[in-house]
Backbone as CSV, one residue per row, in Angstrom:
resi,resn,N_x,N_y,N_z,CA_x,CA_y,CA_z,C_x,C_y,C_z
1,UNK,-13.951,78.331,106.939,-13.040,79.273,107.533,-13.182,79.223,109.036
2,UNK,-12.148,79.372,109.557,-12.105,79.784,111.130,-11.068,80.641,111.981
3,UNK,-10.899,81.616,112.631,-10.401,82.150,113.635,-10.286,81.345,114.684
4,UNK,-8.739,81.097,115.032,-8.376,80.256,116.076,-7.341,81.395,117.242
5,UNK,-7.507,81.834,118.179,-7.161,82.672,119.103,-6.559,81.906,120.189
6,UNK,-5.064,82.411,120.669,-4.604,81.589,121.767,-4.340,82.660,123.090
7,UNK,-4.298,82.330,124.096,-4.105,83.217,125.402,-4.037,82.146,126.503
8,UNK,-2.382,81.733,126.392,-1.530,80.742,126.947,-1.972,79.605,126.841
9,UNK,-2.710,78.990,127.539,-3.052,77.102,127.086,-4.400,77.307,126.558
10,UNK,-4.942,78.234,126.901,-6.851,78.608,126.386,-7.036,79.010,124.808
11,UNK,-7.343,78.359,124.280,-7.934,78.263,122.886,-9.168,79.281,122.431
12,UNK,-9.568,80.040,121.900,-10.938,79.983,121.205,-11.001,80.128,119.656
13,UNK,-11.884,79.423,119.347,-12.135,79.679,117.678,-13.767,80.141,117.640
14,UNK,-13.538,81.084,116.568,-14.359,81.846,116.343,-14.682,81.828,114.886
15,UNK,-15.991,81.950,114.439,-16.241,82.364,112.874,-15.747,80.976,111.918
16,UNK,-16.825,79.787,112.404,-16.306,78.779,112.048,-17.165,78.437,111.290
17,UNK,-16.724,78.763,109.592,-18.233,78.085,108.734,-17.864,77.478,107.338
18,UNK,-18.740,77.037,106.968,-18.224,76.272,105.872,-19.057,76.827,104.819
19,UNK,-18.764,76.795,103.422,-19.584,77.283,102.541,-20.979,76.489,102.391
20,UNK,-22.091,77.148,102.405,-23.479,76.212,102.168,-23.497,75.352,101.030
21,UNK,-23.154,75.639,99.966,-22.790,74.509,98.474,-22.150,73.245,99.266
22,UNK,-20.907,73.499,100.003,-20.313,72.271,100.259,-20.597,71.814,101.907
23,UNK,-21.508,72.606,102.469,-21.602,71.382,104.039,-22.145,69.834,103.548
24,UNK,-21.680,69.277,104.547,-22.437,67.670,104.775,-21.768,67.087,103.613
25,UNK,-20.474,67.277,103.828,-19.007,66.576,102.956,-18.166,66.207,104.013
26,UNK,-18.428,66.414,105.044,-17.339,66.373,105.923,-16.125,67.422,106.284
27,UNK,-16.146,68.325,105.420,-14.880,69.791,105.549,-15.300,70.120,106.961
28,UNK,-16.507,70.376,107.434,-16.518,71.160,108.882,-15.712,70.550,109.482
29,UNK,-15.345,68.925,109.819,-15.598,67.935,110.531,-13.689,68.352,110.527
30,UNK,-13.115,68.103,109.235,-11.851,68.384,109.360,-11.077,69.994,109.585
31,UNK,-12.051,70.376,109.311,-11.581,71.310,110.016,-11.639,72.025,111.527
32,UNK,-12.251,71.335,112.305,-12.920,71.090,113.498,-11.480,70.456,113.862
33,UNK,-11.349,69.138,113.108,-10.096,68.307,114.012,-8.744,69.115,113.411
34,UNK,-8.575,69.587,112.733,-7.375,70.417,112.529,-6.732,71.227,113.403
35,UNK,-8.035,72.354,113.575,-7.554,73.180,114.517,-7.424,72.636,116.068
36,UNK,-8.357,71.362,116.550,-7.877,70.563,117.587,-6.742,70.031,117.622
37,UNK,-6.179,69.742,117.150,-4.678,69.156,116.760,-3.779,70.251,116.766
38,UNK,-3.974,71.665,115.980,-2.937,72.182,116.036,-2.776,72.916,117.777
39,UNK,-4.089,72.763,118.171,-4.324,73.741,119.649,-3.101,73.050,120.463
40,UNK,-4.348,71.282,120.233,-3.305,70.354,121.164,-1.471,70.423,121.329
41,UNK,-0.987,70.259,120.023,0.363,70.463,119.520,1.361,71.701,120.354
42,UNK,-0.100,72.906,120.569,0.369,74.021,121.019,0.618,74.213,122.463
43,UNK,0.437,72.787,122.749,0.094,72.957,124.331,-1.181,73.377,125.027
44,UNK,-2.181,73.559,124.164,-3.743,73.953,125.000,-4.263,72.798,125.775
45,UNK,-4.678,73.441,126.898,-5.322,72.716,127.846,-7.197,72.982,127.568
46,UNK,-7.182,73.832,127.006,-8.845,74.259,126.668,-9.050,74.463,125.679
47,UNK,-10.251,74.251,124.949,-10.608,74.492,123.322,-12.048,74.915,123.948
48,UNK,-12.126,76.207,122.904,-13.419,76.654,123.430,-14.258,77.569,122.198
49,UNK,-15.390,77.837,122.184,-16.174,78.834,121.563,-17.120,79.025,122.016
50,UNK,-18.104,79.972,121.109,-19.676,80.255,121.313,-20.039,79.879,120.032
51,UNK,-20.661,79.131,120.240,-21.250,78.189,119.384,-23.559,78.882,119.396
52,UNK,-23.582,78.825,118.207,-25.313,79.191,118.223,-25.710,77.730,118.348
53,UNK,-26.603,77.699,119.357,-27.774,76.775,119.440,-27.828,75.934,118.515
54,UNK,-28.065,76.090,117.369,-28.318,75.099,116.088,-26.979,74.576,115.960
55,UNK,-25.781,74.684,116.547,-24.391,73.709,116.080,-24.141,72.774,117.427
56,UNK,-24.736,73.264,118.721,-24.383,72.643,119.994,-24.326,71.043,119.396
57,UNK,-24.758,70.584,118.707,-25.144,69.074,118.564,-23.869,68.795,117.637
58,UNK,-23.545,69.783,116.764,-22.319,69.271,116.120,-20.711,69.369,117.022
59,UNK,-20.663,70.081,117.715,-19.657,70.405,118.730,-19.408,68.987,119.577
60,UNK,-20.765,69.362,120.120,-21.043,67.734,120.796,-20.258,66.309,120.436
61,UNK,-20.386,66.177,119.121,-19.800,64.923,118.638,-18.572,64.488,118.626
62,UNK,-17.919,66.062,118.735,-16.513,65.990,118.948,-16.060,65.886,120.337
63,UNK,-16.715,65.808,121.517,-16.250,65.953,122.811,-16.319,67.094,123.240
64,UNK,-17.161,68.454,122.761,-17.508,69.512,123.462,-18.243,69.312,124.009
65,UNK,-18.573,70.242,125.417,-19.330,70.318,126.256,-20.261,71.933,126.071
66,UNK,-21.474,71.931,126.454,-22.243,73.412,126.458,-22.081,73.511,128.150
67,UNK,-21.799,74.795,128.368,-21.980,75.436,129.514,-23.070,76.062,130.121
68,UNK,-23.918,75.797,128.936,-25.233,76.396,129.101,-25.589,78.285,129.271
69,UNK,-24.374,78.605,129.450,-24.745,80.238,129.238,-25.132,80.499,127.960
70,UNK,-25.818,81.576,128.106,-26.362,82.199,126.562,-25.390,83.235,126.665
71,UNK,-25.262,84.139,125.343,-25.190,84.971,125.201,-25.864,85.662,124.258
72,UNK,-25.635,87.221,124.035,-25.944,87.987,122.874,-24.940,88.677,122.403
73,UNK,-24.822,88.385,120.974,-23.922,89.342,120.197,-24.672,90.769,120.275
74,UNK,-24.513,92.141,120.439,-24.786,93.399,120.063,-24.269,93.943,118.680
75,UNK,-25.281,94.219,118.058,-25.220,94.736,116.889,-24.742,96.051,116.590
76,UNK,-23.969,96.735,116.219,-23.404,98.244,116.045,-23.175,98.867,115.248
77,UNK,-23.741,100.042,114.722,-22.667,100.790,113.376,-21.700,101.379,113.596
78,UNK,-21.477,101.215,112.524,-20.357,102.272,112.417,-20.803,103.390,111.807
79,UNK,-20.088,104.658,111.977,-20.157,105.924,111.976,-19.259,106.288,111.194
């Protein structure tokens, strides 16, 4: 599954995972180039996310770059 978000040529996808039974089939991989294709199609000039540490290397393969910022998600309840 993934969340793909547009805001004029800037891309982000978010919440990009594959079921654990089926990784290391290749589904991430197409679905990775899918939503690159449909961005491209859309006219995006940028494809982007936040990616955790442990995927930087898979991003990578595709022609992403790390920016090297960290971040932190904040955790919250609800009430």
């Amino acid at each position: 599954m993934v969340s793909l978000f547009k805001n004029g040529a800037d891309f982000q996808f978010r919440k990009f995972a594959v079921a654990e039974e089926v990784r290391g089939m290749g589904i991430g991989k197409q679905l990775l180039h899918f939503i690159m294709d449909f961005a491209v199609d859309d006219g995006a000039t940028r494809i982007w996310c936040n990616a955790r540490d442990t995927a930087v290397a898979f991003y990578a393969k595709y022609g992403f770059t790390s920016t090297g910022q960290l971040f932190t998600r904040v955790a919250t309840t609800m009430r």
